């Protein structure tokens, strides 16, 4: 069975559009882009499209890829202090000579709509309210929408990144799941996938998860799009798994849900600012 996140995202946009319509002041989302990374430009187009669709103001501030880090930090400081800006983000990756941690953590937590800052991660850790990181947030939302209660379930997350694996583990632990986070040094990966009710693939390893590694009842959330010989494939072998397992599709586009959570975070920030 295919988990249809596209129509789920559209429903979230419609709900947000309605709520934003009722606000006295339009929220404003700003994206900073340094350089001209092709993938970043295409991600930003989606962010702008859906922010505007939902009734927000959107602004792109683009800088050349030879600006000084201090200049970028001073631009961030201006946005932190600008009352007309509800939330903003710095599109990653940054040029190699910049320190992304320093840049991200310069964003005020209440305007950090990506949810990448250390303060936000501390909120996730402590199960406090906050603008949670968008990808782990949508994975939990998708499970909720499909009435998949994680409480008491075994969840195996395949890979331990700061942006997805680790915060997702915390969110699910807070919801009473038993969580295993695997990494590239994990021995016998199939031992952990075989004991899971829910498997989240976030490794960037094409077709890593095979049918013989999972139970027939396991729900599989695959967030990665890999290219093999110009063909799009996920981390999970969709073709062999889909007939039996509940699974998110690849090809299919993971973007709408992540962007939906970004727009939702901007809306939530507008209620708090
Ligand atoms: N680059 C790729 N995805 C993202 C994202 O969600 N946020 C930011 N800031 N940069 C990205």
PDB file of C-alpha atoms and ligand atoms in Angstrom:
ATOM      1  CA  UNK A   1       0.000   0.000   0.000  1.00  0.00           C
ATOM      2  CA  UNK A   2       1.310   3.387  -0.961  1.00  0.00           C
ATOM      3  CA  UNK A   3       1.390   6.162   1.643  1.00  0.00           C
ATOM      4  CA  UNK A   4       0.250   9.169  -0.321  1.00  0.00           C
ATOM      5  CA  UNK A   5       2.062  12.151   1.108  1.00  0.00           C
ATOM      6  CA  UNK A   6       1.285  14.418  -1.835  1.00  0.00           C
ATOM      7  CA  UNK A   7      -2.446  14.668  -1.161  1.00  0.00           C
ATOM      8  CA  UNK A   8      -1.634  14.838   2.561  1.00  0.00           C
ATOM      9  CA  UNK A   9       0.555  17.878   1.912  1.00  0.00           C
ATOM     10  CA  UNK A  10      -2.140  19.517  -0.209  1.00  0.00           C
ATOM     11  CA  UNK A  11      -4.639  19.144   2.624  1.00  0.00           C
ATOM     12  CA  UNK A  12      -2.150  20.774   5.040  1.00  0.00           C
ATOM     13  CA  UNK A  13      -1.679  23.700   2.621  1.00  0.00           C
ATOM     14  CA  UNK A  14      -5.450  24.188   2.331  1.00  0.00           C
ATOM     15  CA  UNK A  15      -5.805  24.241   6.146  1.00  0.00           C
ATOM     16  CA  UNK A  16      -2.933  26.694   6.491  1.00  0.00           C
ATOM     17  CA  UNK A  17      -4.332  28.941   3.765  1.00  0.00           C
ATOM     18  CA  UNK A  18      -7.604  29.153   5.674  1.00  0.00           C
ATOM     19  CA  UNK A  19      -5.888  29.940   8.992  1.00  0.00           C
ATOM     20  CA  UNK A  20      -3.532  32.513   7.465  1.00  0.00           C
ATOM     21  CA  UNK A  21      -6.476  34.210   5.782  1.00  0.00           C
ATOM     22  CA  UNK A  22      -7.876  34.965   9.220  1.00  0.00           C
ATOM     23  CA  UNK A  23      -4.698  36.603  10.569  1.00  0.00           C
ATOM     24  CA  UNK A  24      -4.646  40.364  11.022  1.00  0.00           C
ATOM     25  CA  UNK A  25      -1.081  40.532   9.662  1.00  0.00           C
ATOM     26  CA  UNK A  26       0.336  38.480   6.780  1.00  0.00           C
ATOM     27  CA  UNK A  27       3.318  36.365   7.908  1.00  0.00           C
ATOM     28  CA  UNK A  28       6.528  36.888   5.959  1.00  0.00           C
ATOM     29  CA  UNK A  29       9.077  34.194   5.128  1.00  0.00           C
ATOM     30  CA  UNK A  30      12.579  35.172   3.992  1.00  0.00           C
ATOM     31  CA  UNK A  31      15.103  32.781   2.460  1.00  0.00           C
ATOM     32  CA  UNK A  32      18.788  33.620   2.214  1.00  0.00           C
ATOM     33  CA  UNK A  33      20.681  31.972  -0.623  1.00  0.00           C
ATOM     34  CA  UNK A  34      24.447  32.232  -0.962  1.00  0.00           C
ATOM     35  CA  UNK A  35      25.683  31.288  -4.437  1.00  0.00           C
ATOM     36  CA  UNK A  36      23.770  29.534  -7.194  1.00  0.00           C
ATOM     37  CA  UNK A  37      23.438  25.883  -6.232  1.00  0.00           C
ATOM     38  CA  UNK A  38      21.005  24.374  -8.756  1.00  0.00           C
ATOM     39  CA  UNK A  39      19.210  22.116  -6.259  1.00  0.00           C
ATOM     40  CA  UNK A  40      18.875  24.984  -3.753  1.00  0.00           C
ATOM     41  CA  UNK A  41      17.242  27.203  -6.375  1.00  0.00           C
ATOM     42  CA  UNK A  42      14.710  24.517  -7.163  1.00  0.00           C
ATOM     43  CA  UNK A  43      13.930  23.927  -3.432  1.00  0.00           C
ATOM     44  CA  UNK A  44      13.491  27.665  -2.918  1.00  0.00           C
ATOM     45  CA  UNK A  45      11.056  27.880  -5.843  1.00  0.00           C
ATOM     46  CA  UNK A  46       8.827  25.389  -4.007  1.00  0.00           C
ATOM     47  CA  UNK A  47       9.120  27.310  -0.725  1.00  0.00           C
ATOM     48  CA  UNK A  48       8.185  30.555  -2.450  1.00  0.00           C
ATOM     49  CA  UNK A  49       5.339  28.967  -4.418  1.00  0.00           C
ATOM     50  CA  UNK A  50       3.646  27.447  -1.362  1.00  0.00           C
ATOM     51  CA  UNK A  51       4.279  30.403   0.967  1.00  0.00           C
ATOM     52  CA  UNK A  52       2.546  32.672  -1.542  1.00  0.00           C
ATOM     53  CA  UNK A  53      -0.187  30.104  -2.197  1.00  0.00           C
ATOM     54  CA  UNK A  54      -0.962  30.035   1.539  1.00  0.00           C
ATOM     55  CA  UNK A  55      -1.183  33.822   1.670  1.00  0.00           C
ATOM     56  CA  UNK A  56       2.247  34.729   3.070  1.00  0.00           C
ATOM     57  CA  UNK A  57       4.741  37.280   1.856  1.00  0.00           C
ATOM     58  CA  UNK A  58       7.951  35.753   0.562  1.00  0.00           C
ATOM     59  CA  UNK A  59      11.347  37.318  -0.072  1.00  0.00           C
ATOM     60  CA  UNK A  60      14.543  35.790  -1.436  1.00  0.00           C
ATOM     61  CA  UNK A  61      17.789  37.491  -0.446  1.00  0.00           C
ATOM     62  CA  UNK A  62      20.475  36.175  -2.733  1.00  0.00           C
ATOM     63  CA  UNK A  63      24.188  36.871  -2.304  1.00  0.00           C
ATOM     64  CA  UNK A  64      27.180  35.886  -4.396  1.00  0.00           C
ATOM     65  CA  UNK A  65      29.267  32.963  -3.158  1.00  0.00           C
ATOM     66  CA  UNK A  66      32.283  35.111  -2.273  1.00  0.00           C
ATOM     67  CA  UNK A  67      30.680  37.146   0.534  1.00  0.00           C
ATOM     68  CA  UNK A  68      32.391  37.133   3.934  1.00  0.00           C
ATOM     69  CA  UNK A  69      30.861  35.075   6.714  1.00  0.00           C
ATOM     70  CA  UNK A  70      30.690  38.232   8.851  1.00  0.00           C
ATOM     71  CA  UNK A  71      28.605  39.940   6.179  1.00  0.00           C
ATOM     72  CA  UNK A  72      26.149  37.025   6.218  1.00  0.00           C
ATOM     73  CA  UNK A  73      26.004  37.160  10.029  1.00  0.00           C
ATOM     74  CA  UNK A  74      25.204  40.875   9.904  1.00  0.00           C
ATOM     75  CA  UNK A  75      22.388  40.199   7.392  1.00  0.00           C
ATOM     76  CA  UNK A  76      21.013  37.552   9.775  1.00  0.00           C
ATOM     77  CA  UNK A  77      21.184  40.060  12.617  1.00  0.00           C
ATOM     78  CA  UNK A  78      19.151  42.531  10.548  1.00  0.00           C
ATOM     79  CA  UNK A  79      16.473  39.889   9.879  1.00  0.00           C
ATOM     80  CA  UNK A  80      16.402  38.940  13.584  1.00  0.00           C
ATOM     81  CA  UNK A  81      15.588  42.571  14.397  1.00  0.00           C
ATOM     82  CA  UNK A  82      13.186  43.199  11.513  1.00  0.00           C
ATOM     83  CA  UNK A  83       9.615  43.149  12.856  1.00  0.00           C
ATOM     84  CA  UNK A  84       8.181  42.668   9.368  1.00  0.00           C
ATOM     85  CA  UNK A  85       9.949  39.276   9.072  1.00  0.00           C
ATOM     86  CA  UNK A  86       8.132  36.363  10.745  1.00  0.00           C
ATOM     87  CA  UNK A  87      10.679  33.674  10.024  1.00  0.00           C
ATOM     88  CA  UNK A  88      13.707  33.008   7.858  1.00  0.00           C
ATOM     89  CA  UNK A  89      16.236  30.399   6.893  1.00  0.00           C
ATOM     90  CA  UNK A  90      19.614  30.154   5.263  1.00  0.00           C
ATOM     91  CA  UNK A  91      19.495  27.617   2.440  1.00  0.00           C
ATOM     92  CA  UNK A  92      22.142  24.902   2.779  1.00  0.00           C
ATOM     93  CA  UNK A  93      24.712  23.999   1.603  1.00  0.00           C
ATOM     94  CA  UNK A  94      26.780  27.113   2.225  1.00  0.00           C
ATOM     95  CA  UNK A  95      30.151  27.742   0.544  1.00  0.00           C
ATOM     96  CA  UNK A  96      32.820  25.520   2.128  1.00  0.00           C
ATOM     97  CA  UNK A  97      34.667  28.389   3.843  1.00  0.00           C
ATOM     98  CA  UNK A  98      31.620  29.177   5.998  1.00  0.00           C
ATOM     99  CA  UNK A  99      30.699  27.429   9.236  1.00  0.00           C
ATOM    100  CA  UNK A 100      27.039  26.314   8.841  1.00  0.00           C
ATOM    101  CA  UNK A 101      26.663  25.743  12.607  1.00  0.00           C
ATOM    102  CA  UNK A 102      27.699  29.279  13.387  1.00  0.00           C
ATOM    103  CA  UNK A 103      25.412  30.689  10.686  1.00  0.00           C
ATOM    104  CA  UNK A 104      22.353  28.610  11.670  1.00  0.00           C
ATOM    105  CA  UNK A 105      22.757  29.364  15.351  1.00  0.00           C
ATOM    106  CA  UNK A 106      22.880  33.093  14.653  1.00  0.00           C
ATOM    107  CA  UNK A 107      19.172  32.901  13.736  1.00  0.00           C
ATOM    108  CA  UNK A 108      16.906  33.780  16.662  1.00  0.00           C
ATOM    109  CA  UNK A 109      15.073  30.645  17.812  1.00  0.00           C
ATOM    110  CA  UNK A 110      11.636  32.228  17.462  1.00  0.00           C
ATOM    111  CA  UNK A 111      12.379  32.971  13.778  1.00  0.00           C
ATOM    112  CA  UNK A 112      14.207  29.683  13.068  1.00  0.00           C
ATOM    113  CA  UNK A 113      11.498  28.122  10.886  1.00  0.00           C
ATOM    114  CA  UNK A 114      13.821  25.335   9.671  1.00  0.00           C
ATOM    115  CA  UNK A 115      14.185  24.197  13.291  1.00  0.00           C
ATOM    116  CA  UNK A 116      17.908  23.536  12.948  1.00  0.00           C
ATOM    117  CA  UNK A 117      19.248  25.616  15.863  1.00  0.00           C
ATOM    118  CA  UNK A 118      20.699  24.133  19.056  1.00  0.00           C
ATOM    119  CA  UNK A 119      17.997  25.773  21.155  1.00  0.00           C
ATOM    120  CA  UNK A 120      15.275  24.157  19.039  1.00  0.00           C
ATOM    121  CA  UNK A 121      16.946  20.754  19.290  1.00  0.00           C
ATOM    122  CA  UNK A 122      17.029  21.217  23.092  1.00  0.00           C
ATOM    123  CA  UNK A 123      13.248  21.795  22.954  1.00  0.00           C
ATOM    124  CA  UNK A 124      12.803  18.610  20.940  1.00  0.00           C
ATOM    125  CA  UNK A 125      14.970  16.766  23.507  1.00  0.00           C
ATOM    126  CA  UNK A 126      12.881  18.106  26.406  1.00  0.00           C
ATOM    127  CA  UNK A 127       9.553  17.543  24.615  1.00  0.00           C
ATOM    128  CA  UNK A 128       8.757  21.266  24.800  1.00  0.00           C
ATOM    129  CA  UNK A 129       6.774  23.247  22.254  1.00  0.00           C
ATOM    130  CA  UNK A 130       8.814  24.767  19.440  1.00  0.00           C
ATOM    131  CA  UNK A 131       9.339  25.120  15.712  1.00  0.00           C
ATOM    132  CA  UNK A 132      10.464  21.528  15.190  1.00  0.00           C
ATOM    133  CA  UNK A 133      12.778  20.559  12.287  1.00  0.00           C
ATOM    134  CA  UNK A 134      10.638  20.087   9.181  1.00  0.00           C
ATOM    135  CA  UNK A 135      11.570  16.604   7.933  1.00  0.00           C
ATOM    136  CA  UNK A 136      11.260  14.739  11.267  1.00  0.00           C
ATOM    137  CA  UNK A 137       8.143  16.773  11.969  1.00  0.00           C
ATOM    138  CA  UNK A 138       6.450  15.616   8.773  1.00  0.00           C
ATOM    139  CA  UNK A 139       7.409  11.989   9.309  1.00  0.00           C
ATOM    140  CA  UNK A 140       5.623  12.055  12.682  1.00  0.00           C
ATOM    141  CA  UNK A 141       2.682  13.968  11.138  1.00  0.00           C
ATOM    142  CA  UNK A 142       2.365  11.469   8.293  1.00  0.00           C
ATOM    143  CA  UNK A 143       2.241   8.594  10.805  1.00  0.00           C
ATOM    144  CA  UNK A 144      -0.421  10.490  12.796  1.00  0.00           C
ATOM    145  CA  UNK A 145      -2.506  11.165   9.684  1.00  0.00           C
ATOM    146  CA  UNK A 146      -2.394   7.486   8.793  1.00  0.00           C
ATOM    147  CA  UNK A 147      -3.403   6.606  12.398  1.00  0.00           C
ATOM    148  CA  UNK A 148      -0.138   4.775  13.014  1.00  0.00           C
ATOM    149  CA  UNK A 149       0.374   5.094  16.756  1.00  0.00           C
ATOM    150  CA  UNK A 150       4.090   4.781  17.539  1.00  0.00           C
ATOM    151  CA  UNK A 151       3.526   4.194  21.253  1.00  0.00           C
ATOM    152  CA  UNK A 152       4.921   0.778  22.169  1.00  0.00           C
ATOM    153  CA  UNK A 153       6.172   0.180  18.609  1.00  0.00           C
ATOM    154  CA  UNK A 154       9.691  -0.682  17.548  1.00  0.00           C
ATOM    155  CA  UNK A 155      11.053   1.939  15.174  1.00  0.00           C
ATOM    156  CA  UNK A 156      14.326   1.542  13.328  1.00  0.00           C
ATOM    157  CA  UNK A 157      15.788   4.691  11.809  1.00  0.00           C
ATOM    158  CA  UNK A 158      18.453   4.116   9.195  1.00  0.00           C
ATOM    159  CA  UNK A 159      20.958   6.808   9.692  1.00  0.00           C
ATOM    160  CA  UNK A 160      21.777   9.235  12.369  1.00  0.00           C
ATOM    161  CA  UNK A 161      21.999  12.695  10.806  1.00  0.00           C
ATOM    162  CA  UNK A 162      21.547  15.866  12.869  1.00  0.00           C
ATOM    163  CA  UNK A 163      18.770  17.075  10.585  1.00  0.00           C
ATOM    164  CA  UNK A 164      16.678  13.902  10.333  1.00  0.00           C
ATOM    165  CA  UNK A 165      17.758  10.758  12.226  1.00  0.00           C
ATOM    166  CA  UNK A 166      18.635  12.172  15.633  1.00  0.00           C
ATOM    167  CA  UNK A 167      15.743  14.664  16.050  1.00  0.00           C
ATOM    168  CA  UNK A 168      13.282  12.087  14.688  1.00  0.00           C
ATOM    169  CA  UNK A 169      14.512   9.581  17.292  1.00  0.00           C
ATOM    170  CA  UNK A 170      13.807  12.144  20.049  1.00  0.00           C
ATOM    171  CA  UNK A 171      10.340  12.993  18.699  1.00  0.00           C
ATOM    172  CA  UNK A 172       9.416   9.305  18.583  1.00  0.00           C
ATOM    173  CA  UNK A 173      10.918   8.548  22.006  1.00  0.00           C
ATOM    174  CA  UNK A 174       8.751  11.382  23.371  1.00  0.00           C
ATOM    175  CA  UNK A 175       5.768   9.614  21.788  1.00  0.00           C
ATOM    176  CA  UNK A 176       6.690   6.367  23.616  1.00  0.00           C
ATOM    177  CA  UNK A 177       8.232   4.473  20.710  1.00  0.00           C
ATOM    178  CA  UNK A 178      11.186   2.141  21.240  1.00  0.00           C
ATOM    179  CA  UNK A 179      13.730   3.581  18.856  1.00  0.00           C
ATOM    180  CA  UNK A 180      16.907   2.147  17.328  1.00  0.00           C
ATOM    181  CA  UNK A 181      19.102   4.473  15.303  1.00  0.00           C
ATOM    182  CA  UNK A 182      21.459   2.649  12.935  1.00  0.00           C
ATOM    183  CA  UNK A 183      24.545   4.102  11.285  1.00  0.00           C
ATOM    184  CA  UNK A 184      27.101   3.140   8.680  1.00  0.00           C
ATOM    185  CA  UNK A 185      29.013   1.042  11.244  1.00  0.00           C
ATOM    186  CA  UNK A 186      25.942  -0.929  12.365  1.00  0.00           C
ATOM    187  CA  UNK A 187      26.557  -4.672  12.127  1.00  0.00           C
ATOM    188  CA  UNK A 188      23.706  -6.869  10.864  1.00  0.00           C
ATOM    189  CA  UNK A 189      21.384  -4.081   9.809  1.00  0.00           C
ATOM    190  CA  UNK A 190      18.735  -6.661   8.973  1.00  0.00           C
ATOM    191  CA  UNK A 191      18.560  -7.713  12.640  1.00  0.00           C
ATOM    192  CA  UNK A 192      17.259  -4.206  13.474  1.00  0.00           C
ATOM    193  CA  UNK A 193      14.997  -3.879  10.434  1.00  0.00           C
ATOM    194  CA  UNK A 194      13.500  -7.338  11.052  1.00  0.00           C
ATOM    195  CA  UNK A 195      12.578  -6.375  14.603  1.00  0.00           C
ATOM    196  CA  UNK A 196      10.919  -3.102  13.532  1.00  0.00           C
ATOM    197  CA  UNK A 197       7.247  -2.213  13.142  1.00  0.00           C
ATOM    198  CA  UNK A 198       8.247   1.044  11.462  1.00  0.00           C
ATOM    199  CA  UNK A 199      11.400   1.665   9.432  1.00  0.00           C
ATOM    200  CA  UNK A 200      12.575   5.106   8.398  1.00  0.00           C
ATOM    201  CA  UNK A 201      15.146   5.164   5.589  1.00  0.00           C
ATOM    202  CA  UNK A 202      17.244   8.307   5.527  1.00  0.00           C
ATOM    203  CA  UNK A 203      20.628   7.023   4.447  1.00  0.00           C
ATOM    204  CA  UNK A 204      21.059   8.089   0.829  1.00  0.00           C
ATOM    205  CA  UNK A 205      21.985   4.490  -0.114  1.00  0.00           C
ATOM    206  CA  UNK A 206      20.060   3.306  -3.171  1.00  0.00           C
ATOM    207  CA  UNK A 207      17.897   0.191  -2.631  1.00  0.00           C
ATOM    208  CA  UNK A 208      19.517  -0.564   0.728  1.00  0.00           C
ATOM    209  CA  UNK A 209      16.322  -1.953   2.279  1.00  0.00           C
ATOM    210  CA  UNK A 210      15.264  -5.206   0.616  1.00  0.00           C
ATOM    211  CA  UNK A 211      12.121  -7.266   1.023  1.00  0.00           C
ATOM    212  CA  UNK A 212      13.899 -10.047   2.925  1.00  0.00           C
ATOM    213  CA  UNK A 213      15.014  -7.492   5.584  1.00  0.00           C
ATOM    214  CA  UNK A 214      11.506  -6.508   6.711  1.00  0.00           C
ATOM    215  CA  UNK A 215       8.318  -7.953   8.170  1.00  0.00           C
ATOM    216  CA  UNK A 216       5.188  -8.002   6.056  1.00  0.00           C
ATOM    217  CA  UNK A 217       3.481  -5.624   8.520  1.00  0.00           C
ATOM    218  CA  UNK A 218       6.344  -3.075   8.710  1.00  0.00           C
ATOM    219  CA  UNK A 219       5.528   0.470   7.683  1.00  0.00           C
ATOM    220  CA  UNK A 220       8.341   1.980   5.624  1.00  0.00           C
ATOM    221  CA  UNK A 221       8.997   5.694   5.348  1.00  0.00           C
ATOM    222  CA  UNK A 222      11.632   6.345   2.719  1.00  0.00           C
ATOM    223  CA  UNK A 223      12.735   9.948   2.514  1.00  0.00           C
ATOM    224  CA  UNK A 224      15.574   9.674   0.062  1.00  0.00           C
ATOM    225  CA  UNK A 225      15.705  10.128  -3.691  1.00  0.00           C
ATOM    226  CA  UNK A 226      18.853   8.617  -5.209  1.00  0.00           C
ATOM    227  CA  UNK A 227      19.828   8.541  -8.851  1.00  0.00           C
ATOM    228  CA  UNK A 228      21.126   5.288 -10.324  1.00  0.00           C
ATOM    229  CA  UNK A 229      21.857   5.307 -14.064  1.00  0.00           C
ATOM    230  CA  UNK A 230      19.653   8.419 -14.372  1.00  0.00           C
ATOM    231  CA  UNK A 231      16.795   6.553 -12.692  1.00  0.00           C
ATOM    232  CA  UNK A 232      15.241   7.740  -9.423  1.00  0.00           C
ATOM    233  CA  UNK A 233      15.233   5.149  -6.659  1.00  0.00           C
ATOM    234  CA  UNK A 234      14.762   5.351  -2.920  1.00  0.00           C
ATOM    235  CA  UNK A 235      16.738   3.791  -0.080  1.00  0.00           C
ATOM    236  CA  UNK A 236      14.046   1.104  -0.017  1.00  0.00           C
ATOM    237  CA  UNK A 237      13.403  -1.303  -2.877  1.00  0.00           C
ATOM    238  CA  UNK A 238       9.894   0.028  -3.539  1.00  0.00           C
ATOM    239  CA  UNK A 239       9.042  -2.383  -6.354  1.00  0.00           C
ATOM    240  CA  UNK A 240       9.509  -5.499  -4.243  1.00  0.00           C
ATOM    241  CA  UNK A 241       8.160  -4.006  -0.976  1.00  0.00           C
ATOM    242  CA  UNK A 242       5.048  -2.139  -2.138  1.00  0.00           C
ATOM    243  CA  UNK A 243       2.779  -5.113  -2.820  1.00  0.00           C
ATOM    244  CA  UNK A 244       2.893  -6.102   0.870  1.00  0.00           C
ATOM    245  CA  UNK A 245       4.161  -3.196   2.975  1.00  0.00           C
ATOM    246  CA  UNK A 246       2.767   0.262   3.652  1.00  0.00           C
ATOM    247  CA  UNK A 247       5.428   2.417   2.048  1.00  0.00           C
ATOM    248  CA  UNK A 248       6.071   5.963   0.810  1.00  0.00           C
ATOM    249  CA  UNK A 249       6.759   6.100  -2.926  1.00  0.00           C
ATOM    250  CA  UNK A 250      10.023   6.865  -4.684  1.00  0.00           C
ATOM    251  CA  UNK A 251       9.866   8.209  -7.346  1.00  0.00           C
ATOM    252  CA  UNK A 252       7.464  10.536  -5.735  1.00  0.00           C
ATOM    253  CA  UNK A 253       8.371  13.765  -4.214  1.00  0.00           C
ATOM    254  CA  UNK A 254       9.312  14.176  -0.602  1.00  0.00           C
ATOM    255  CA  UNK A 255       9.462  17.968  -0.940  1.00  0.00           C
ATOM    256  CA  UNK A 256       5.787  18.911  -0.464  1.00  0.00           C
ATOM    257  CA  UNK A 257       5.617  17.608   3.101  1.00  0.00           C
ATOM    258  CA  UNK A 258       8.876  19.259   4.167  1.00  0.00           C
ATOM    259  CA  UNK A 259       7.805  22.555   2.641  1.00  0.00           C
ATOM    260  CA  UNK A 260       4.342  22.182   4.224  1.00  0.00           C
ATOM    261  CA  UNK A 261       6.010  21.930   7.639  1.00  0.00           C
ATOM    262  CA  UNK A 262       8.134  24.991   6.857  1.00  0.00           C
ATOM    263  CA  UNK A 263       5.012  26.999   6.026  1.00  0.00           C
ATOM    264  CA  UNK A 264       3.331  25.658   9.162  1.00  0.00           C
ATOM    265  CA  UNK A 265       6.345  26.692  11.276  1.00  0.00           C
ATOM    266  CA  UNK A 266       6.176  30.185   9.763  1.00  0.00           C
ATOM    267  CA  UNK A 267       2.479  30.355  10.599  1.00  0.00           C
ATOM    268  CA  UNK A 268       3.193  29.188  14.179  1.00  0.00           C
ATOM    269  CA  UNK A 269       5.999  31.753  14.480  1.00  0.00           C
ATOM    270  CA  UNK A 270       3.549  34.476  13.434  1.00  0.00           C
ATOM    271  CA  UNK A 271       1.291  33.543  16.362  1.00  0.00           C
ATOM    272  CA  UNK A 272       4.193  33.874  18.801  1.00  0.00           C
ATOM    273  CA  UNK A 273       6.184  36.858  17.503  1.00  0.00           C
TER     274      UNK A 273
HETATM  275  N1  LIG B   1      18.954  22.334   1.858  1.00  0.00           N
HETATM  276  C1  LIG B   1      18.232  21.218   1.531  1.00  0.00           C
HETATM  277  N2  LIG B   1      17.144  21.107   2.302  1.00  0.00           N
HETATM  278  C2  LIG B   1      17.154  22.175   3.144  1.00  0.00           C
HETATM  279  C3  LIG B   1      16.258  22.614   4.168  1.00  0.00           C
HETATM  280  O1  LIG B   1      15.237  21.994   4.481  1.00  0.00           O
HETATM  281  N3  LIG B   1      16.614  23.777   4.800  1.00  0.00           N
HETATM  282  C4  LIG B   1      17.758  24.466   4.486  1.00  0.00           C
HETATM  283  N4  LIG B   1      18.027  25.597   5.172  1.00  0.00           N
HETATM  284  N5  LIG B   1      18.606  24.077   3.542  1.00  0.00           N
HETATM  285  C5  LIG B   1      18.302  22.938   2.872  1.00  0.00           C
END
